[in-house]
PDB file of C-alpha atoms in Angstrom:
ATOM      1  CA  UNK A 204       8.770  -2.595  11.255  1.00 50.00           C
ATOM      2  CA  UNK A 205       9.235  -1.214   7.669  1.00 57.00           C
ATOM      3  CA  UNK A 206      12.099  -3.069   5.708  1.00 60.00           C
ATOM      4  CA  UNK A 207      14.489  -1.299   3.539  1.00 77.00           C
ATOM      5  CA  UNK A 208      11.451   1.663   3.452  1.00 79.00           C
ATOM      6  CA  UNK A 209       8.501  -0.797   2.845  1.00 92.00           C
ATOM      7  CA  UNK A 210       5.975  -1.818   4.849  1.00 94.00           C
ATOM      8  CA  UNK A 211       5.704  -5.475   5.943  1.00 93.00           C
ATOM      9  CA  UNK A 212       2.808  -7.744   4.863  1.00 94.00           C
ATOM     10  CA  UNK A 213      -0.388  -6.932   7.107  1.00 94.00           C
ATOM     11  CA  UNK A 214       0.286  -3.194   7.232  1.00 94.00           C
ATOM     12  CA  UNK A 215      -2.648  -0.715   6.409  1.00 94.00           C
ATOM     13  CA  UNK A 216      -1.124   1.223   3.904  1.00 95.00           C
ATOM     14  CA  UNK A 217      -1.953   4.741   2.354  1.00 94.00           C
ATOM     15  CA  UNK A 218      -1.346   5.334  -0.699  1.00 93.00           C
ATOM     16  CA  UNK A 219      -1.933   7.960  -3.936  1.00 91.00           C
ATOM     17  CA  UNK A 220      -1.483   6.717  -7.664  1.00 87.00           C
ATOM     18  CA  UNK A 221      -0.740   9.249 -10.543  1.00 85.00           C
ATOM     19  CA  UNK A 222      -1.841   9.263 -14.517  1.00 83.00           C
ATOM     20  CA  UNK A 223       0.747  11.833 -15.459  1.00 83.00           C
ATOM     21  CA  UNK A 224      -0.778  11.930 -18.959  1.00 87.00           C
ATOM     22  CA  UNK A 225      -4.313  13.054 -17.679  1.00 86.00           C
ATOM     23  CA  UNK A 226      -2.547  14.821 -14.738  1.00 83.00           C
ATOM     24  CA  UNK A 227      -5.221  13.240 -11.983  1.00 82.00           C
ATOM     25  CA  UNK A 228      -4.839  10.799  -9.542  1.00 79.00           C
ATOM     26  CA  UNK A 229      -6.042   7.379 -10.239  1.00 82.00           C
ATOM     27  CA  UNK A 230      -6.287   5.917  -7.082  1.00 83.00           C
ATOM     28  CA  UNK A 231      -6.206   7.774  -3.521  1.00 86.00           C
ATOM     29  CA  UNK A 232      -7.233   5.131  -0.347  1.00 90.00           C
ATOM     30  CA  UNK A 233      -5.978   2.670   2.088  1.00 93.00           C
ATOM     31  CA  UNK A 234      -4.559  -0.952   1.521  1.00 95.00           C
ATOM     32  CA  UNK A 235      -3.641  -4.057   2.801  1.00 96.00           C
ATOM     33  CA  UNK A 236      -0.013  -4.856   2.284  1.00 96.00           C
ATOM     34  CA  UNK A 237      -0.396  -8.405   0.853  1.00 96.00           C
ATOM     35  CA  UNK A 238       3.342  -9.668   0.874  1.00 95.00           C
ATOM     36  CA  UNK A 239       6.954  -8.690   0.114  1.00 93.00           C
ATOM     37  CA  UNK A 240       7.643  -5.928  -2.708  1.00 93.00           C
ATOM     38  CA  UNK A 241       8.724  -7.353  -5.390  1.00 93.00           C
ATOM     39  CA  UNK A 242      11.472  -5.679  -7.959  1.00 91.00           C
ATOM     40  CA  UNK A 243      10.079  -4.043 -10.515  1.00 92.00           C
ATOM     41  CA  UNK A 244       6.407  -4.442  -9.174  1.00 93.00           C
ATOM     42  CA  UNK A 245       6.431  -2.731  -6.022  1.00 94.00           C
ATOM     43  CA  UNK A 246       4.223  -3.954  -3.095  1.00 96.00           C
ATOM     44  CA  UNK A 247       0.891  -5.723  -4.052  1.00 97.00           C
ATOM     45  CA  UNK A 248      -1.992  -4.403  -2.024  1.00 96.00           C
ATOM     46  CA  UNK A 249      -5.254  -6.449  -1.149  1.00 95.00           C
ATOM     47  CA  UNK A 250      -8.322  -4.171  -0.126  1.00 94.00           C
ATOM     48  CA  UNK A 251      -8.918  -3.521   3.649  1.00 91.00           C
ATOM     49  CA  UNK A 252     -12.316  -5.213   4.613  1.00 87.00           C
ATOM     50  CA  UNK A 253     -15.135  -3.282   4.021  1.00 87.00           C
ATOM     51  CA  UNK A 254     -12.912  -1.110   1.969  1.00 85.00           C
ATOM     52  CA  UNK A 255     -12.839   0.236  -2.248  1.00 87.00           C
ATOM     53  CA  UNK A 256     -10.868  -1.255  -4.719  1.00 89.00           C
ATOM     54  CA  UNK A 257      -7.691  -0.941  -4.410  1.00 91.00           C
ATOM     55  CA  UNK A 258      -4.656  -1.454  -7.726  1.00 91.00           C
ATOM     56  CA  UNK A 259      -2.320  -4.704  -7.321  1.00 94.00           C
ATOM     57  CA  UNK A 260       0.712  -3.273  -6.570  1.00 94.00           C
ATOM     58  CA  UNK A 261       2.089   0.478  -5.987  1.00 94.00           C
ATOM     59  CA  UNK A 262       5.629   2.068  -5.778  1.00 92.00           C
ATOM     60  CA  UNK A 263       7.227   3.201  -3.262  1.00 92.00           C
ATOM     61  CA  UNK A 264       6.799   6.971  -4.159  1.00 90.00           C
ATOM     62  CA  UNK A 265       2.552   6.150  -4.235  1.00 92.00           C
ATOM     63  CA  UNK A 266       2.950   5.098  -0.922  1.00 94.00           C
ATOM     64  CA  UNK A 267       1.747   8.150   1.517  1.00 92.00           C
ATOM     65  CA  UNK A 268       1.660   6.341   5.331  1.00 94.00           C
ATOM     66  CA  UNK A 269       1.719   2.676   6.651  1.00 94.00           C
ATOM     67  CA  UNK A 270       0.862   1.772  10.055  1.00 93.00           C
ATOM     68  CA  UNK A 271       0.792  -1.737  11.340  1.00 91.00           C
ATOM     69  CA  UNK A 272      -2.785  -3.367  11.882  1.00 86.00           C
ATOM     70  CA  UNK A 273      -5.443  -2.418  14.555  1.00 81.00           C
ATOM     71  CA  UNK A 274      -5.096  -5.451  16.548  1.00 76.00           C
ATOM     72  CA  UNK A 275      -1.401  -5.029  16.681  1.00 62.00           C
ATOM     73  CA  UNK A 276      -2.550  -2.168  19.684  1.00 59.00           C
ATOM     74  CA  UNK A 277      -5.342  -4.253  20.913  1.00 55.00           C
ATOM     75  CA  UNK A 278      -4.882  -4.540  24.637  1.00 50.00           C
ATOM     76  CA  UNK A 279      -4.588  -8.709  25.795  1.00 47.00           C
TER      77      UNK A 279
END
């Protein structure tokens, strides 16, 4: 479950990041939460296997979706 509105480590996250000055997104794809956020960095992302690059960390307000990992549903 989210904490405090973040996503917990292992969550694929969705995400959009913004250059304001050239009015274009920078990055638009789908993330690994890697651990905690951290204050004043946000949440550091690792890429999803297989997946594109992906920045280190985004904010809060980049963040589009997070859903907890596939195998989390994965019938036992």
């Amino acid at each position: 479950m989210a904490v405090d509105g973040w996503p917990p480590p292992g969550w694929l996250v969705t995400f959009a990041t913004w250059d304001l000055s050239k009015g274009r997104a920078r990055f638009i794809g789908i993330g690994v939460a890697a651990g905690p956020p951290q204050r004043g960095m946000g949440l550091p992302l690792r890429p999803v296997p297989g997946g594109g690059p992906v920045p280190e960390w985004v904010s809060r307000s980049d963040i589009m979706d997070a859903v907890p990992p596939p195998e989390w549903g994965a019938a036992e």
